[in-house]
mmCIF file of C-alpha atoms in Angstrom:
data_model
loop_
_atom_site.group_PDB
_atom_site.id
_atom_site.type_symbol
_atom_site.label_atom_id
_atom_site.label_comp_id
_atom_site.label_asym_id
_atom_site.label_seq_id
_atom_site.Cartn_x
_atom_site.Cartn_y
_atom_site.Cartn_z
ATOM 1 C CA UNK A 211 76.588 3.460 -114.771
ATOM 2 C CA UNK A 212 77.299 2.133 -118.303
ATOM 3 C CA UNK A 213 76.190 3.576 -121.711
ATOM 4 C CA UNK A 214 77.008 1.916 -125.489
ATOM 5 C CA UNK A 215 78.905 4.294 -127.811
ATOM 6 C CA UNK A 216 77.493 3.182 -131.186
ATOM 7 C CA UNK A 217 79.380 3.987 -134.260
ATOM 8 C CA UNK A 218 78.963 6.163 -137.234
ATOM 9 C CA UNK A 219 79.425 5.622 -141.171
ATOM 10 C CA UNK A 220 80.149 8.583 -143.408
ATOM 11 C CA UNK A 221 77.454 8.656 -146.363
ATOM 12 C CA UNK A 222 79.646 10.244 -149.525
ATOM 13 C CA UNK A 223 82.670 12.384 -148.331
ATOM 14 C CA UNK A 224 84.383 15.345 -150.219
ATOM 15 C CA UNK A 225 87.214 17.262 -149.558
ATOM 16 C CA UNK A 226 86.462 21.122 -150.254
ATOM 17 C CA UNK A 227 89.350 22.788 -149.020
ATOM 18 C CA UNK A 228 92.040 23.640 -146.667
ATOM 19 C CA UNK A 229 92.034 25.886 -143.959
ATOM 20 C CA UNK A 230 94.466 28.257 -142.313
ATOM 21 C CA UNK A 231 94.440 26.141 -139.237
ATOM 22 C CA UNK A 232 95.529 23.149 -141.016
ATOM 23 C CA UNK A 233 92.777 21.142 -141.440
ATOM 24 C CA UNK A 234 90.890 20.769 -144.090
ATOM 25 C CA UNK A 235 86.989 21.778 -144.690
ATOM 26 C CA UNK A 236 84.631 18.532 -146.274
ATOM 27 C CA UNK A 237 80.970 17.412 -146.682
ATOM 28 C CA UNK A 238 79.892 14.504 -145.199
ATOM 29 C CA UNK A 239 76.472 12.828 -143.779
ATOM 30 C CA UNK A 240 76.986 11.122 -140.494
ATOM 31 C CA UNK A 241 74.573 7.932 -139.895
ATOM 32 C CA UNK A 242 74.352 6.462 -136.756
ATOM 33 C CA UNK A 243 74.454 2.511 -136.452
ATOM 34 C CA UNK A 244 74.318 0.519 -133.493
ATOM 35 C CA UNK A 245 77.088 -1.545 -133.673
ATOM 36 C CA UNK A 246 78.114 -0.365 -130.406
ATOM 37 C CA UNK A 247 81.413 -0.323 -127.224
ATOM 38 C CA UNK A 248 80.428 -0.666 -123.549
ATOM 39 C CA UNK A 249 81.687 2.412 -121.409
ATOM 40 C CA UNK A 250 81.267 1.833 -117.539
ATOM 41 C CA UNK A 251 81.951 4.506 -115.284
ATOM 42 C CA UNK A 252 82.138 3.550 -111.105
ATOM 43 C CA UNK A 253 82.182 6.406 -108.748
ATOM 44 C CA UNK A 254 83.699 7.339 -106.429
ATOM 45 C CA UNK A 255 86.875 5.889 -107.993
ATOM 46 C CA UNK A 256 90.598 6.596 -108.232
ATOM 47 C CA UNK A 257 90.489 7.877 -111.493
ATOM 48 C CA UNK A 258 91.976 4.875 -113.898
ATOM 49 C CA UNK A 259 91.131 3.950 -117.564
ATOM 50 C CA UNK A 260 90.893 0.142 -117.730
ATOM 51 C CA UNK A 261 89.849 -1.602 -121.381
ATOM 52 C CA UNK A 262 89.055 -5.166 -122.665
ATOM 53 C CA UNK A 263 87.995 -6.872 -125.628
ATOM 54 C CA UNK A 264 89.993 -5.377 -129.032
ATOM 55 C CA UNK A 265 93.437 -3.850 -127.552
ATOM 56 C CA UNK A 266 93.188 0.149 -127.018
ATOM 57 C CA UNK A 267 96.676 1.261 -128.767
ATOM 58 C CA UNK A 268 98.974 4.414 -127.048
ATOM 59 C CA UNK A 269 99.017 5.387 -123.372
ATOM 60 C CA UNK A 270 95.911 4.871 -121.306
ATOM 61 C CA UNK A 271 96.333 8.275 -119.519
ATOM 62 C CA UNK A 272 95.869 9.613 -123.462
ATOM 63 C CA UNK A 273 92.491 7.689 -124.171
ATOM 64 C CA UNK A 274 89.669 10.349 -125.173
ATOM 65 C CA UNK A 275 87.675 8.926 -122.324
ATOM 66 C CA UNK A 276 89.917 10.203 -119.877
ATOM 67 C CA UNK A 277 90.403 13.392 -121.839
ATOM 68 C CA UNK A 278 86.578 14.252 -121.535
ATOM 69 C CA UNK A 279 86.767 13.561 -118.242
ATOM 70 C CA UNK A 280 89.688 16.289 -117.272
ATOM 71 C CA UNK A 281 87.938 18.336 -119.717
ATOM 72 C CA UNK A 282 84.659 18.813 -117.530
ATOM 73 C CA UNK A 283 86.618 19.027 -114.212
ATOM 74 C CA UNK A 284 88.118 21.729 -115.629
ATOM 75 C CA UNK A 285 84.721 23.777 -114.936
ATOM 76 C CA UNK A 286 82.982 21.440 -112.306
ATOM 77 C CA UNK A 287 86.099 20.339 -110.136
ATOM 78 C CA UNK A 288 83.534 18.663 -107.578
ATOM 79 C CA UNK A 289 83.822 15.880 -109.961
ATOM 80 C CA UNK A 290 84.714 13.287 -107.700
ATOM 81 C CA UNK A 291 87.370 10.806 -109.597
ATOM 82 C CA UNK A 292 86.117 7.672 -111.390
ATOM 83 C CA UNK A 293 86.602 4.224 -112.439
ATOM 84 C CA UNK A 294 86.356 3.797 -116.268
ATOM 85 C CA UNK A 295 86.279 0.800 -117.728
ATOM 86 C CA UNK A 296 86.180 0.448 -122.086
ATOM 87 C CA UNK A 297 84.821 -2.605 -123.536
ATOM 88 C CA UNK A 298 86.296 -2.069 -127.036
ATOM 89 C CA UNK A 299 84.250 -3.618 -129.969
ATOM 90 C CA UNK A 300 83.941 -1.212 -132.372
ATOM 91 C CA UNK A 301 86.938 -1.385 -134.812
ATOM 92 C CA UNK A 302 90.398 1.102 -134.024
ATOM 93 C CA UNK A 303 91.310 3.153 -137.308
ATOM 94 C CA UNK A 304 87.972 2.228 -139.200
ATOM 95 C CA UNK A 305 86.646 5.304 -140.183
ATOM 96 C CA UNK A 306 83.365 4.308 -137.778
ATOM 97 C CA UNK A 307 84.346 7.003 -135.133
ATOM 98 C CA UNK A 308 84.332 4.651 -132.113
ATOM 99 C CA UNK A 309 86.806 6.496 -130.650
ATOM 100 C CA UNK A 310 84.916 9.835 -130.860
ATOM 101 C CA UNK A 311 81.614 8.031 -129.844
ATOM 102 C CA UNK A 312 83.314 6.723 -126.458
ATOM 103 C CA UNK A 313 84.389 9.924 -126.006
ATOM 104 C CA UNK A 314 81.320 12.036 -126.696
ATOM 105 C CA UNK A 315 79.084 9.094 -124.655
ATOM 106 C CA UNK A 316 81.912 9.729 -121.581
ATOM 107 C CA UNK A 317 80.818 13.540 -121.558
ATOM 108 C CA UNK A 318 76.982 12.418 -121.244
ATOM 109 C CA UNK A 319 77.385 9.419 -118.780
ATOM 110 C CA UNK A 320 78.977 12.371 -116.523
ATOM 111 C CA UNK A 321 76.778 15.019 -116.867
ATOM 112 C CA UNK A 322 74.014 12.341 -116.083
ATOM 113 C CA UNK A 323 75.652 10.785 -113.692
ATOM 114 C CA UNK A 324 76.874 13.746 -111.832
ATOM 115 C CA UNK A 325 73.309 15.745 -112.316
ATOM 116 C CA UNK A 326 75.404 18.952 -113.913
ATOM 117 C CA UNK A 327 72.621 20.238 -116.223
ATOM 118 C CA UNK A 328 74.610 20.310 -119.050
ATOM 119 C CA UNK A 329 72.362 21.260 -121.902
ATOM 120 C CA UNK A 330 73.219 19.906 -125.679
ATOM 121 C CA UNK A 331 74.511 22.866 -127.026
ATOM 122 C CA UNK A 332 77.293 23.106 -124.022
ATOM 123 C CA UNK A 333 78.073 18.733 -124.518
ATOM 124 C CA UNK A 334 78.780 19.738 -128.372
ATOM 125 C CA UNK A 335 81.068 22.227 -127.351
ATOM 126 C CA UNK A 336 82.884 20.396 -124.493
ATOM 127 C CA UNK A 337 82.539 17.466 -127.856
ATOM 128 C CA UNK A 338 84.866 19.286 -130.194
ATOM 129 C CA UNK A 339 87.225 20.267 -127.794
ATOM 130 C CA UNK A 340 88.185 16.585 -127.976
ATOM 131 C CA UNK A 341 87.845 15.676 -131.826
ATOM 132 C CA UNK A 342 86.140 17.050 -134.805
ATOM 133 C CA UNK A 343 83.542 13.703 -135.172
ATOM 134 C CA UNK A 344 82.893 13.929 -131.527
ATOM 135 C CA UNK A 345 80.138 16.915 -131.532
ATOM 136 C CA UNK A 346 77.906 14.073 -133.833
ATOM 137 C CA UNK A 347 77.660 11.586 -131.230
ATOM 138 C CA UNK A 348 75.627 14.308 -129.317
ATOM 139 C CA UNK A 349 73.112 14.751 -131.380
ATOM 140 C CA UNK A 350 73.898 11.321 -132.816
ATOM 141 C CA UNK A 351 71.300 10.877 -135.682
ATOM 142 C CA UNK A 352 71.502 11.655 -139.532
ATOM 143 C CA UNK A 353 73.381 14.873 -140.084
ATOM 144 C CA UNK A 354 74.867 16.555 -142.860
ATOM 145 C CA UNK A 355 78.145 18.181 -141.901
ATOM 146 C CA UNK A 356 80.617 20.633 -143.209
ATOM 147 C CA UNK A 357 83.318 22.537 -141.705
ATOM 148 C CA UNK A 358 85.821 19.700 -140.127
ATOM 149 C CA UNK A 359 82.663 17.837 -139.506
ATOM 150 C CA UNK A 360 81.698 19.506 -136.401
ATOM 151 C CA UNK A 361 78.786 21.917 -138.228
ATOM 152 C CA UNK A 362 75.975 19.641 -137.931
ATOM 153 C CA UNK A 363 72.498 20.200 -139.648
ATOM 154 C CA UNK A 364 70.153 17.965 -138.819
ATOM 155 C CA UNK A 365 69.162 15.712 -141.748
ATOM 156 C CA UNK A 366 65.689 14.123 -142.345
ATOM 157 C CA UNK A 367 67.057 10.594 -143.640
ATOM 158 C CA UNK A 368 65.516 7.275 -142.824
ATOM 159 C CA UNK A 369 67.086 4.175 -143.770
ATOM 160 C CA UNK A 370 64.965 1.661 -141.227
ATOM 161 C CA UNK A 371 63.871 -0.078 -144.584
ATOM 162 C CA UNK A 372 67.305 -1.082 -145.175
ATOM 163 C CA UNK A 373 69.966 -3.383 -143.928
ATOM 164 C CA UNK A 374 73.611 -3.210 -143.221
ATOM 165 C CA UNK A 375 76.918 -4.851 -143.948
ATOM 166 C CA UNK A 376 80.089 -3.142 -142.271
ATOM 167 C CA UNK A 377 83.387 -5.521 -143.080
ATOM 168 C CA UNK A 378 86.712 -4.408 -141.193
ATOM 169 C CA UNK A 379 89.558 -6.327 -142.595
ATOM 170 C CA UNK A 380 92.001 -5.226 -140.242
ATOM 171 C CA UNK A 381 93.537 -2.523 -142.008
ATOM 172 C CA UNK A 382 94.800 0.452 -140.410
ATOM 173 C CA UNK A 383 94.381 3.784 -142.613
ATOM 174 C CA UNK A 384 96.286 6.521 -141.168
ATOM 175 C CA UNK A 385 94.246 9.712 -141.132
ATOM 176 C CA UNK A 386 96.619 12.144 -141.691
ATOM 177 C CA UNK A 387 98.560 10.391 -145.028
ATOM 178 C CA UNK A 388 94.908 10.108 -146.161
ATOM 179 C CA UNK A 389 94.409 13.769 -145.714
ATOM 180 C CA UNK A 390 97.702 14.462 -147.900
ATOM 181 C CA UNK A 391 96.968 12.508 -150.640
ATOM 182 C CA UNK A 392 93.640 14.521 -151.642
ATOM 183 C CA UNK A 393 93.408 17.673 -153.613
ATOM 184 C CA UNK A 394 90.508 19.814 -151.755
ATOM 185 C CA UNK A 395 87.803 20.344 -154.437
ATOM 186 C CA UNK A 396 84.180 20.873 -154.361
ATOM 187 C CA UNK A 397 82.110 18.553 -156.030
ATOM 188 C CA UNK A 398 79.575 19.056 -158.826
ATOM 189 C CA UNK A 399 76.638 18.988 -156.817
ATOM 190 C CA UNK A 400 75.998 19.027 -152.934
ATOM 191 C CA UNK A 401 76.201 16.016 -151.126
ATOM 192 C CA UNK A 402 73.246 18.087 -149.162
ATOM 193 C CA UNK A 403 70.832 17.406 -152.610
ATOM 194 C CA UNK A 404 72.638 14.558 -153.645
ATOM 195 C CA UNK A 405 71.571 12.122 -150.506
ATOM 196 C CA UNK A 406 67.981 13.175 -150.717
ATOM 197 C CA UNK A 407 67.555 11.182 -153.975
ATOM 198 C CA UNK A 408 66.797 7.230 -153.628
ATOM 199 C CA UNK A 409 69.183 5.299 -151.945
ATOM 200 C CA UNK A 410 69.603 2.898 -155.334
ATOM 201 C CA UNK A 411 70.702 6.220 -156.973
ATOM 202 C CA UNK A 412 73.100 6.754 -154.761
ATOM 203 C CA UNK A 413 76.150 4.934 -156.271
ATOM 204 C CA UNK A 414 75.556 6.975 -159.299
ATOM 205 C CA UNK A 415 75.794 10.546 -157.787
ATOM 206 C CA UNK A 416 77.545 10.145 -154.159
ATOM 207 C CA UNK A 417 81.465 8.925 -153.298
ATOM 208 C CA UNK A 418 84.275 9.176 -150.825
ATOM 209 C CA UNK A 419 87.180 11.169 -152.053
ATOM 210 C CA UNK A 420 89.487 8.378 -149.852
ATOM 211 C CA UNK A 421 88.796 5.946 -151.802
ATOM 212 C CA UNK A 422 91.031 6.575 -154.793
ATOM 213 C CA UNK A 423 94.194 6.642 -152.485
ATOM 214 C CA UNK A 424 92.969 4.085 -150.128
ATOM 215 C CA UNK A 425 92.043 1.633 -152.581
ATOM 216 C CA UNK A 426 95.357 2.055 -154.547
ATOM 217 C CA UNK A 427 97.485 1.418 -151.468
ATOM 218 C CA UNK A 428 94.872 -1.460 -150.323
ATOM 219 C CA UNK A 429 93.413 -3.105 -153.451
ATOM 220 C CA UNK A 430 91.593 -5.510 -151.367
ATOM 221 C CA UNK A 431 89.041 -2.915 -150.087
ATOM 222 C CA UNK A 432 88.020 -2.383 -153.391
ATOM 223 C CA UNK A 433 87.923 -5.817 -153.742
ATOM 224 C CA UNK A 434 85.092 -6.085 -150.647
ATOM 225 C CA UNK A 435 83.385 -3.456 -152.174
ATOM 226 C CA UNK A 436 83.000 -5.033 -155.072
ATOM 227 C CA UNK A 437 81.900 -8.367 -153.404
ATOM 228 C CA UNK A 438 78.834 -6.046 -152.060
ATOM 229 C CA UNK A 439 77.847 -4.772 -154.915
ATOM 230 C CA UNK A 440 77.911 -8.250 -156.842
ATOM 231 C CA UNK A 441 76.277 -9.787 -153.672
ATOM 232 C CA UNK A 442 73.284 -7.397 -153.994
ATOM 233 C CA UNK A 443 74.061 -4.400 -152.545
ATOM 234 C CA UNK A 444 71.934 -1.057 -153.737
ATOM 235 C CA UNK A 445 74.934 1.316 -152.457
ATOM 236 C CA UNK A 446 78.263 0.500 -151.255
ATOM 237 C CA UNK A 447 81.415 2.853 -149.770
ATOM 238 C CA UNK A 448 84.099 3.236 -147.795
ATOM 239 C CA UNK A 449 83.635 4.285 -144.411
ATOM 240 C CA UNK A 450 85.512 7.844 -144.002
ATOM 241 C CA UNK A 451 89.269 7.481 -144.097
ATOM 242 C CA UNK A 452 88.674 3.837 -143.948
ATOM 243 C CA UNK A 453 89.163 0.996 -144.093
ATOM 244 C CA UNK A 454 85.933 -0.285 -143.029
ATOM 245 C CA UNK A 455 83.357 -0.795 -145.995
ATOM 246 C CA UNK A 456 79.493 -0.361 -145.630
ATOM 247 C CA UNK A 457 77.107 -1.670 -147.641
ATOM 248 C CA UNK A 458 73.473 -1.177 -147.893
ATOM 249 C CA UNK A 459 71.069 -4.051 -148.837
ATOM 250 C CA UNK A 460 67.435 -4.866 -149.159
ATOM 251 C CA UNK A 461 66.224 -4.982 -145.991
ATOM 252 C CA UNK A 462 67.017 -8.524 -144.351
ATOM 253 C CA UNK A 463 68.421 -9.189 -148.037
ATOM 254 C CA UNK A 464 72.525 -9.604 -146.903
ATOM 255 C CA UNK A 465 74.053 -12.459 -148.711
ATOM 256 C CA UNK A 466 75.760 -14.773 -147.048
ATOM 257 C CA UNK A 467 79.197 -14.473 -148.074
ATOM 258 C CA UNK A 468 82.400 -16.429 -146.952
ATOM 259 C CA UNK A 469 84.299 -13.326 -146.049
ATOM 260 C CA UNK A 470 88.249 -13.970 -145.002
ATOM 261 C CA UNK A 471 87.974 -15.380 -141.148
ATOM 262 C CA UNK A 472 90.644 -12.372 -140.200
ATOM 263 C CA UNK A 473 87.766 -9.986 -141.246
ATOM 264 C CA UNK A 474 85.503 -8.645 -138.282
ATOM 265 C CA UNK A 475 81.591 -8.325 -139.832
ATOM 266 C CA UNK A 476 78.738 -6.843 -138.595
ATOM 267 C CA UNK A 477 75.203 -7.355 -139.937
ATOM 268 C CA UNK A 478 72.424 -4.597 -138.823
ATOM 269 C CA UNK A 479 69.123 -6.052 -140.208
#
């Protein structure tokens, strides 16, 4: 069986606060895009994590996909072990939550494949065991989230008219320095009322609290931001922690732009 883990772009992000446990409590809005990985899963197996296309960093016994998988034979161990196989496309260390999409896909490609009956509420909760962006790619359309992302509220938020650009120029932002460089505050107005207004009001009203910090120590993602914007873009941003950049464009309206050849781009029309 084989499933595509799309990936997700953060639409404004604030920091509100930090929590006893340690992590810290934000807004966000979570929009699904199809720019997408290929998961496989062959059964019965021998239980092994393969991977191709971009490298998977760290141990393969630590990959989320295997994770999920020791997760739900924790509670169904007549699981019978599995072959997985990762195609990796999506960017590593993007803020696009590939990771968390392969992960959250893994838990649905077994329940299906393995006719357990999970219903959505129980695959959310099995999701943030393994990551706080992971419970998204359940429901996987537009939410607005709060908490550490995993309190989802369904969001009525159609952007079909629309086209995007997401440029990855192989920058690795590291989560947690992110994390310490922001001072939690809540912002003026809800990012809740703030994305319901038209999408070219957006770069007025909505921003990523990363992207002071991450554009200091990387000047050249401001830089591509910039190029959107000056290319036509109606709203551009940072992708959570980074350092991918979206931008949004009249649909079928992306310019063609000569974008550094180390750069991995992906149009959605």
């Amino acid at each position: 069986m084989i499933v595509f883990p799309n990936c997700k772009i953060n639409l404004g992000l604030y920091i509100t606060g930090k929590r006893a446990d340690g992590f810290h409590d934000l807004e966000t809005v979570f929009y699904p895009l199809p720019v997408t990985d290929a998961l496989e899963v062959i059964a019965p197996g021998s239980l092994q994590f393969t991977s191709s296309g971009i490298p998977v960093p760290g141990d393969a016994a630590d990959n989320l996909c295997l994770k999920a998988f020791h997760l739900v034979q924790q509670d169904y161990p007549q699981l019978q072990p599995v072959n997985i196989h990762l195609h990796k496309n999506i960017p590593i260390g993007a803020g696009l939550g590939g990771g968390s999409a392969d992960a959250a896909f893994m838990l649905q490609l077994l329940n299906s494949k393995f006719q357990l009956g999970l219903q959505q509420e129980q695959l959310i909760n099995y999701a943030a065991q393994l990551g706080s962006d992971c419970p998204f790619f359940i429901a996987n359309s537009p939410c607005y989230a709060t908490g550490r992302g995993e309190a989802l509220e369904p969001l009525s938020l159609d952007l079909s008219g629309y086209s995007f650009l997401l440029v990855h120029p192989g920058i690795h932002v590291n989560t947690g320095w992110a994390f310490r460089q922001i001072t939690p505050q809540a912002p003026a107005h809800s990012l809740k009322e703030m994305i319901q207004l038209p999408v070219t009001e957006w770069h007025r009203v909505i921003g990523n609290d990363f992207e002071a910090p991450v554009f200091a120590a990387h000047p050249v993602l401001a830089e591509i931001k910039a190029t959107m914007y000056s290319q036509g873009a109606v709203y551009a941003s940072m992708s959570g922690s980074g350092s991918a950049v979206v931008g949004i464009f009249p649909k079928n309206k992306i310019a063609d732009i000569l974008w550094d050849a180390s750069y991995r781009v992906f149009k959605v029309n």
